[in-house]
Short mmCIF file of C-alpha atoms in Angstrom, two decimals:
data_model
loop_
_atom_site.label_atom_id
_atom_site.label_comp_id
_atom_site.label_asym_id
_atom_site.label_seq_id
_atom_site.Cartn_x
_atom_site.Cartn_y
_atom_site.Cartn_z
CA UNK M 1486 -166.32 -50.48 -78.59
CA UNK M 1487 -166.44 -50.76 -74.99
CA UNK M 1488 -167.18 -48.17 -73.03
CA UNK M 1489 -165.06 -47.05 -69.52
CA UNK M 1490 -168.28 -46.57 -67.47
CA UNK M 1491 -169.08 -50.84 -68.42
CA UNK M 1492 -168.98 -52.99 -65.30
CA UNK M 1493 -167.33 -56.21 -66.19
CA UNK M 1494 -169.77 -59.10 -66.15
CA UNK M 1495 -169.22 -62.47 -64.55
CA UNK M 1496 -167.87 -63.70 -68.06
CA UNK M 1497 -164.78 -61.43 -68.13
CA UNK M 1498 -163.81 -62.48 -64.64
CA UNK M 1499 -164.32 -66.59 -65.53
CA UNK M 1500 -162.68 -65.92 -69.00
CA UNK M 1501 -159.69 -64.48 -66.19
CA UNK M 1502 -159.90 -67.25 -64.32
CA UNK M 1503 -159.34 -69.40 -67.46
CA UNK M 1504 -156.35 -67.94 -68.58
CA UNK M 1505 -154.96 -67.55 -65.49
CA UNK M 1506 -155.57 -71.43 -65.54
CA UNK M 1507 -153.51 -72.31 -68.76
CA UNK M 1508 -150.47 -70.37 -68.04
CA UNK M 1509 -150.30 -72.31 -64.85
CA UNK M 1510 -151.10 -75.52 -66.66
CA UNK M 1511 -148.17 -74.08 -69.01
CA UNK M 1512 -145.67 -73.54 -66.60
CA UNK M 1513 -146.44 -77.28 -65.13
CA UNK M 1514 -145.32 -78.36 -68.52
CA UNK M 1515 -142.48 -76.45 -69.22
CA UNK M 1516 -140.41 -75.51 -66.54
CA UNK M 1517 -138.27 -78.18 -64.59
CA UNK M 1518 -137.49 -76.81 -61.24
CA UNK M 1519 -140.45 -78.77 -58.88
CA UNK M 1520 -140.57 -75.68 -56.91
CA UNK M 1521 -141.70 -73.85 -59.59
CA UNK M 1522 -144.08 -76.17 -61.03
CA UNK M 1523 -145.55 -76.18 -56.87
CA UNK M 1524 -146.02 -72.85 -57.69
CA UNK M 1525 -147.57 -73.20 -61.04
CA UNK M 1526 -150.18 -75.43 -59.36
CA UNK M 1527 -150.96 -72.66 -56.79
CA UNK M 1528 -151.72 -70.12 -59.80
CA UNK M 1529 -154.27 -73.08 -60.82
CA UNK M 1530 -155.52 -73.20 -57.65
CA UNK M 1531 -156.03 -69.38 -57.01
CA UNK M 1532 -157.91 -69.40 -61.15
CA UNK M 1533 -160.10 -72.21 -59.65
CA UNK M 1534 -160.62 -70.02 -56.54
CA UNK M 1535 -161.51 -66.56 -58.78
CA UNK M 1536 -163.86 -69.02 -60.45
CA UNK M 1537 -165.71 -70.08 -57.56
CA UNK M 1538 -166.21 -66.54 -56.38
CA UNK M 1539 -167.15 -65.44 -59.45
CA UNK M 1540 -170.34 -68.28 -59.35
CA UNK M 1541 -171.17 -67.18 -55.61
CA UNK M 1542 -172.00 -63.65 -56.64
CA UNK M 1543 -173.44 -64.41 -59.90
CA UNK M 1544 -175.56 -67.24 -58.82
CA UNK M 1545 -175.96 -65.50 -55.25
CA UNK M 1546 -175.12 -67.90 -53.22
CA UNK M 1547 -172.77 -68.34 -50.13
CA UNK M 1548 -171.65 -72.09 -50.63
CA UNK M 1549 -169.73 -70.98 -53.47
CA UNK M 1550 -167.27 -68.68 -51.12
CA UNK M 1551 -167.23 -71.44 -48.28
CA UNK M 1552 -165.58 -73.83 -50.98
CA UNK M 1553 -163.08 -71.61 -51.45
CA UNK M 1554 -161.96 -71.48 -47.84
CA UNK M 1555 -161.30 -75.19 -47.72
CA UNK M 1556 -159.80 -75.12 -50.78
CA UNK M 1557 -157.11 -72.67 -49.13
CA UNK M 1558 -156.39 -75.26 -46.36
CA UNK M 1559 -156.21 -78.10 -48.66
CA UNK M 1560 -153.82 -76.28 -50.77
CA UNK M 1561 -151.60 -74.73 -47.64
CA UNK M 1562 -151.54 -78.86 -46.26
CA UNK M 1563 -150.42 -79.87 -50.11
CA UNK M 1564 -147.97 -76.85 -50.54
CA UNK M 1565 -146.41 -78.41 -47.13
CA UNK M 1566 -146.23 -81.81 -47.76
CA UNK M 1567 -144.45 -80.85 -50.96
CA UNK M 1568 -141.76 -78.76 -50.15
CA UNK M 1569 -141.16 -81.46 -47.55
CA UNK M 1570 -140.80 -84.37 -49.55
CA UNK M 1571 -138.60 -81.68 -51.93
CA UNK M 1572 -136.85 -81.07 -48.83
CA UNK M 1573 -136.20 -84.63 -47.76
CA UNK M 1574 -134.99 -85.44 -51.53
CA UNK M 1575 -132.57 -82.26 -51.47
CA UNK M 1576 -130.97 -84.14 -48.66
CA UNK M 1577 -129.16 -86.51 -50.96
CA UNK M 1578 -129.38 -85.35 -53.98
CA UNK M 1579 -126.84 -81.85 -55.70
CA UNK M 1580 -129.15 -80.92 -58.59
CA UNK M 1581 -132.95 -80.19 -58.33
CA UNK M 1582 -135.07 -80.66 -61.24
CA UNK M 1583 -137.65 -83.29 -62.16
CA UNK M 1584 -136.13 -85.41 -64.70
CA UNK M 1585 -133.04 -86.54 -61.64
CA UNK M 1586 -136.40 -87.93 -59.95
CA UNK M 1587 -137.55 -90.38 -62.32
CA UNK M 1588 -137.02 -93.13 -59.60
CA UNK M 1589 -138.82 -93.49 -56.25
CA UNK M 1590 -135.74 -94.97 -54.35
CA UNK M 1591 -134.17 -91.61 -52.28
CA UNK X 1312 -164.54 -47.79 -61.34
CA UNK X 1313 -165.30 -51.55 -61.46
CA UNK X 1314 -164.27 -51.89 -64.78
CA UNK X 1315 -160.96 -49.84 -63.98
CA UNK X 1316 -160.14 -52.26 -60.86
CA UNK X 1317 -161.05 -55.28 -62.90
CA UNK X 1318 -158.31 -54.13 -65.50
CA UNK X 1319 -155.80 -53.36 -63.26
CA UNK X 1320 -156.20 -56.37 -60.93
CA UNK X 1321 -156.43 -58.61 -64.33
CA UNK X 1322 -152.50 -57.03 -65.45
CA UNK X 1323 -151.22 -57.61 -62.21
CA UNK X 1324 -152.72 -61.56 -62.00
CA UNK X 1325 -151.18 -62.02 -66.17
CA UNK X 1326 -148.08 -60.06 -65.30
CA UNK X 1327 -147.48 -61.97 -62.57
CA UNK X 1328 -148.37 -65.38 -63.68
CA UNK X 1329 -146.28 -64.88 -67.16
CA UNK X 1330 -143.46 -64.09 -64.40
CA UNK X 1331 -144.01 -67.13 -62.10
CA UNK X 1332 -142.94 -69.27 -65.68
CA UNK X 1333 -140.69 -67.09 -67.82
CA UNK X 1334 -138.06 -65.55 -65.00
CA UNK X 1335 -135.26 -67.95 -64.56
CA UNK X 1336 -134.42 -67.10 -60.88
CA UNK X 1337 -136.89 -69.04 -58.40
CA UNK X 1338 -136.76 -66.35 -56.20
CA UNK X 1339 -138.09 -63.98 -59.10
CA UNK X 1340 -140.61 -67.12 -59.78
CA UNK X 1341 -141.87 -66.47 -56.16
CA UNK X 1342 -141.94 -63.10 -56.06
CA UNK X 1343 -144.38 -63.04 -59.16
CA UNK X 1344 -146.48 -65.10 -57.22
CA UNK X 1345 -146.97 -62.83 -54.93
CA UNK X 1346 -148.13 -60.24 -57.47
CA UNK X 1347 -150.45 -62.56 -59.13
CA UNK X 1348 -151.75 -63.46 -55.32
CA UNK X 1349 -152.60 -60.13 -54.74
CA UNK X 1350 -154.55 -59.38 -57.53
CA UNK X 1351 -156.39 -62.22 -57.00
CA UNK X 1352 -157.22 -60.89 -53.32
CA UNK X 1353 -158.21 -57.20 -55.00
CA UNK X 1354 -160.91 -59.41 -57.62
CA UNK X 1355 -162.17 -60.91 -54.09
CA UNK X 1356 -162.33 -57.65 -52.69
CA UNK X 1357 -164.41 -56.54 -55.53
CA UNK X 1358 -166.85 -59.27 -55.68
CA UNK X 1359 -167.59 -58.69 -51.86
CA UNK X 1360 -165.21 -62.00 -50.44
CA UNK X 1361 -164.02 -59.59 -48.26
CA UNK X 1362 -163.20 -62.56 -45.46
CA UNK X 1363 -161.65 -64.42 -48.57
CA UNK X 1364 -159.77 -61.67 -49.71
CA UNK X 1365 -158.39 -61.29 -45.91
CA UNK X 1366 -157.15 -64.74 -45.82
CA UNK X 1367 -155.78 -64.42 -49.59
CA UNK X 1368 -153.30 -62.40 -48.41
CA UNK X 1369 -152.33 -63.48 -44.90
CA UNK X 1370 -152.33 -67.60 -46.23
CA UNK X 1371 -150.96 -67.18 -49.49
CA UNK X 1372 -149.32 -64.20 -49.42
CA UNK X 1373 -147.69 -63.85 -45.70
CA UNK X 1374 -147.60 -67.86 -45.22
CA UNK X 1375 -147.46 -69.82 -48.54
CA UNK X 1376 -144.69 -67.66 -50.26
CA UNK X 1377 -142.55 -67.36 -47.34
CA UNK X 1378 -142.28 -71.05 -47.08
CA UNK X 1379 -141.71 -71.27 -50.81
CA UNK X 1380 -138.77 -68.64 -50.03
CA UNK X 1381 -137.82 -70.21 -47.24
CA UNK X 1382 -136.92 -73.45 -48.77
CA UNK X 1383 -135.40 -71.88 -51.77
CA UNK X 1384 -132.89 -69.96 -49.38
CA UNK X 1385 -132.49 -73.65 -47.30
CA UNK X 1386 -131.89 -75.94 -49.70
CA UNK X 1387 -129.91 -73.38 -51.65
CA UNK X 1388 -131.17 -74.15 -54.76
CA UNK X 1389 -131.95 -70.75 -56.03
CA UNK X 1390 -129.08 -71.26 -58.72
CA UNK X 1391 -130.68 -69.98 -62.36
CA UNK X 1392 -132.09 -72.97 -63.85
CA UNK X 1393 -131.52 -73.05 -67.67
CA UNK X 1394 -134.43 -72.29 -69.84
CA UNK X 1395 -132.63 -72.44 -73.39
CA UNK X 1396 -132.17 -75.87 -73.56
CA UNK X 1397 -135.06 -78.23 -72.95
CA UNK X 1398 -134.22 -82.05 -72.92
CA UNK X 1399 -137.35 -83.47 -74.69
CA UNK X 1400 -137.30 -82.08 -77.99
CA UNK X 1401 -140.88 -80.94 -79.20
CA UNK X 1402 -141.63 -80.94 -75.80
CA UNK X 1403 -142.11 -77.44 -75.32
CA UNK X 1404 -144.41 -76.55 -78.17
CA UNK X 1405 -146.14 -79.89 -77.47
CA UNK X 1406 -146.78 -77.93 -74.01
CA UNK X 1407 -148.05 -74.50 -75.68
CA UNK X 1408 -150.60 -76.11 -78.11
CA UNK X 1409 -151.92 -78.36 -74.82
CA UNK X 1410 -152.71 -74.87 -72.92
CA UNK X 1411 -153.77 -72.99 -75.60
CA UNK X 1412 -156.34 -76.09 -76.50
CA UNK X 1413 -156.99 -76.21 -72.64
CA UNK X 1414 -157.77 -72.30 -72.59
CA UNK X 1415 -159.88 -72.72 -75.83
CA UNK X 1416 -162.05 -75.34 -74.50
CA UNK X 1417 -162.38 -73.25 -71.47
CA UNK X 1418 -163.24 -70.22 -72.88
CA UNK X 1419 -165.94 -71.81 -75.43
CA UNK X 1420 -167.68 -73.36 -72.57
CA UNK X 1421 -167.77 -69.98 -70.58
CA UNK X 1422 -169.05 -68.30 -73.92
CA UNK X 1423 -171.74 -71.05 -74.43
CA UNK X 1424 -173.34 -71.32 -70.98
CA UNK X 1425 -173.33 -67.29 -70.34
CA UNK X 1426 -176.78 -66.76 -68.93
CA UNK X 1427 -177.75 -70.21 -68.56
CA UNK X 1428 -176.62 -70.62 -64.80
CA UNK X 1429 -179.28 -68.78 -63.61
CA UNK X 1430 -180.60 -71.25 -60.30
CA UNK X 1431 -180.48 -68.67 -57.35
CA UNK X 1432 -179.30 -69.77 -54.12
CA UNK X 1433 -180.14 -68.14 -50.75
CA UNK X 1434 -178.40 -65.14 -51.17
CA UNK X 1435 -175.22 -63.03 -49.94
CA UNK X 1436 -175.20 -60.73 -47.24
CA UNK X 1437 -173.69 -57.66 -48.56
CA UNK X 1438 -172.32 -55.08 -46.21
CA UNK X 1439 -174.29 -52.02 -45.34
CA UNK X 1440 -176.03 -50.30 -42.62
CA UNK X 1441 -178.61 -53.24 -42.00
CA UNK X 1442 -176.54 -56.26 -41.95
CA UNK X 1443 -173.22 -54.24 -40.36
CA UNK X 1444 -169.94 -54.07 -41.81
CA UNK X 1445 -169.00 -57.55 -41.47
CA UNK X 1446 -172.07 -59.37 -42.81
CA UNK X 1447 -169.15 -61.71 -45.37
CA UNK X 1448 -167.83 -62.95 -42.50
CA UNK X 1449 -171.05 -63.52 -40.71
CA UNK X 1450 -172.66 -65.17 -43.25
CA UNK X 1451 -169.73 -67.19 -44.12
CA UNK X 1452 -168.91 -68.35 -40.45
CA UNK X 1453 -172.53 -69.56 -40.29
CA UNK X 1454 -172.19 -71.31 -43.35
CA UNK X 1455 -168.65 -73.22 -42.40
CA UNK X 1456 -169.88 -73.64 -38.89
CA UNK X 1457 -173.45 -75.28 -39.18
CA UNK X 1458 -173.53 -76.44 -42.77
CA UNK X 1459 -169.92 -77.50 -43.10
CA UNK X 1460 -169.11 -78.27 -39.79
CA UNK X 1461 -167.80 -82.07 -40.47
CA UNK X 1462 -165.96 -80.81 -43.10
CA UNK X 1463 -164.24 -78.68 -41.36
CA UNK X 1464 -163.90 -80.58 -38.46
CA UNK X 1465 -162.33 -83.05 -40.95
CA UNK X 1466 -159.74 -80.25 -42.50
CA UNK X 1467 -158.64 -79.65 -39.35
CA UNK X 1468 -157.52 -83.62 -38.85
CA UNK X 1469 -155.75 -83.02 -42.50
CA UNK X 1470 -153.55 -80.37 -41.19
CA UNK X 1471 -152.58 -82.16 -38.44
CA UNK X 1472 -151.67 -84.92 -40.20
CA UNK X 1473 -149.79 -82.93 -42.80
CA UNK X 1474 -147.94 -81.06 -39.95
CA UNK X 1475 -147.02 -84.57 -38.40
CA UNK X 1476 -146.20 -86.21 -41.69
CA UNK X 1477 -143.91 -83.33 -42.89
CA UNK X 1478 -142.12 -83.46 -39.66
CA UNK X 1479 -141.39 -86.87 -39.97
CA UNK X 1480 -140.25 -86.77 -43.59
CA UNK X 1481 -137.82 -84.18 -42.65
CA UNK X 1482 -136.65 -85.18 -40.00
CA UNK X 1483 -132.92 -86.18 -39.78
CA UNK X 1484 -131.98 -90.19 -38.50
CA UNK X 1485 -130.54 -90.55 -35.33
CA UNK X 1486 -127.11 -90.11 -34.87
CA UNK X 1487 -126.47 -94.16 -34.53
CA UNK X 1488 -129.45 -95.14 -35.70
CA UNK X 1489 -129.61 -97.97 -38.44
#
């Protein structure tokens, strides 16, 4: 039985983190609207993030905290290249989900 | 109290990343994000990132999310999308048994190597009375700025060239232009 006074331990947070990773892995797979999956890839991101923090504590050590800030920046500089070339595609194209896209040619 | 923040920040990350995939409406989709961001931010905030948690919220929160829901409302695509029928038959439960394998791998190498990270690095500054009230930040803008400073310098060339490069693939042809 666990107690209410227990401090969660660096497992429960990575065990977090890995859930929070497969239901974004999940949604990559299932749904069909790209923005969606862009933002299924951003809950991946943020478990990989929690993860990272989780290590810099545990292990006591700053690197692990100064990964995830350029992680952030990578994944702001993805999230707008995406919804660009989304963007650029909506141009000529009615309907918006992934299988209409199985060609490169705009 | 840790163990009460932990479970409340851990419902609002689930709640909200079951709602990013199961509500129809992308705007819904988005606005689950958002809850799932800022439980993330309130884990940071309790595992003293309190510079990370900072940026969690004004980056993905205030910047990332409003873009999403700015292109949603653009493009006007925020019609429901149809999650009854799925195309690829077997696709879908093809999809669940690949996460929950993914999350059972995960979670039996978390289990196996509990205690056996154990290398300690140089340490974090926490906040208190010796090292001030900002010592994250501190210690983190020494880190970024003399360990990491290519890097960074690096990141910063990325963003430009993201900025440029989504500018150009937006942009609309010339009126006359071939």
């Amino acid at each position: 039985m666990i107690s209410l006074s227990l401090a969660p331990t660096a497992t429960w947070y990575l065990i977090l983190a890995a859930v929070l990773f497969a239901i974004g892995t999940l949604g990559v797979l299932v749904r069909r609207n790209p923005l969606v999956m862009f933002m299924c890839i951003e809950l991946m991101l943020n478990a990989v993030n929690l993860s990272f923090v989780t290590l810099a504590r545990e292990l006591n050590d700053i690197n692990g905290q100064t990964i995830v800030f350029f992680v952030m920046v990578v994944a702001a500089a993805e999230v707008v290249v995406g919804l660009g070339i989304i963007v650029s595609i909506m141009r000529n194209r009615a309907v918006l989900t992934t299988d209409d896209l199985a060609e490169l040619k705009g | 109290m840790e163990f009460f923040v932990f479970v409340c920040a851990a419902l609002m990350i689930l709640l909200g990343a079951v709602g990013v995939i199961v509500r129809k409406h992308p705007v819904h989709a988005a606005l689950s994000l958002v809850l799932t961001l800022f439980g993330v931010a309130v884990l940071f905030v309790a595992q003293e990132a309190h510079f990370l948690a900072a940026v969690q919220v004004i980056v993905y929160a205030g910047a990332i999310v409003v873009l999403f829901l700015f292109v949603i409302m653009l493009l006007g695509v925020d019609r429901v999308e149809n999650l009854r029928t799925e195309p690829l038959t077997a696709q879908r439960p093809l999809a669940i048994i690949a996460s929950l394998g993914l999350l059972g791998v995960l979670v039996a190498a978390i289990v196996n190597g509990n205690g056996v990270l154990n290398e300690r690095g140089s340490g974090i500054n926490l906040p208190d009375l010796q090292n001030g009230s900002d010592a994250n930040t501190v210690q983190l803008a020494e880190s970024i700025f003399s360990q990491y400073v290519v890097a960074f310098e690096v990141t910063s060339v990325l963003l430009v060239i993201a900025v440029v490069g989504t500018v150009l693939l937006t942009r609309k042809a010339k009126l006359g232009a071939k």
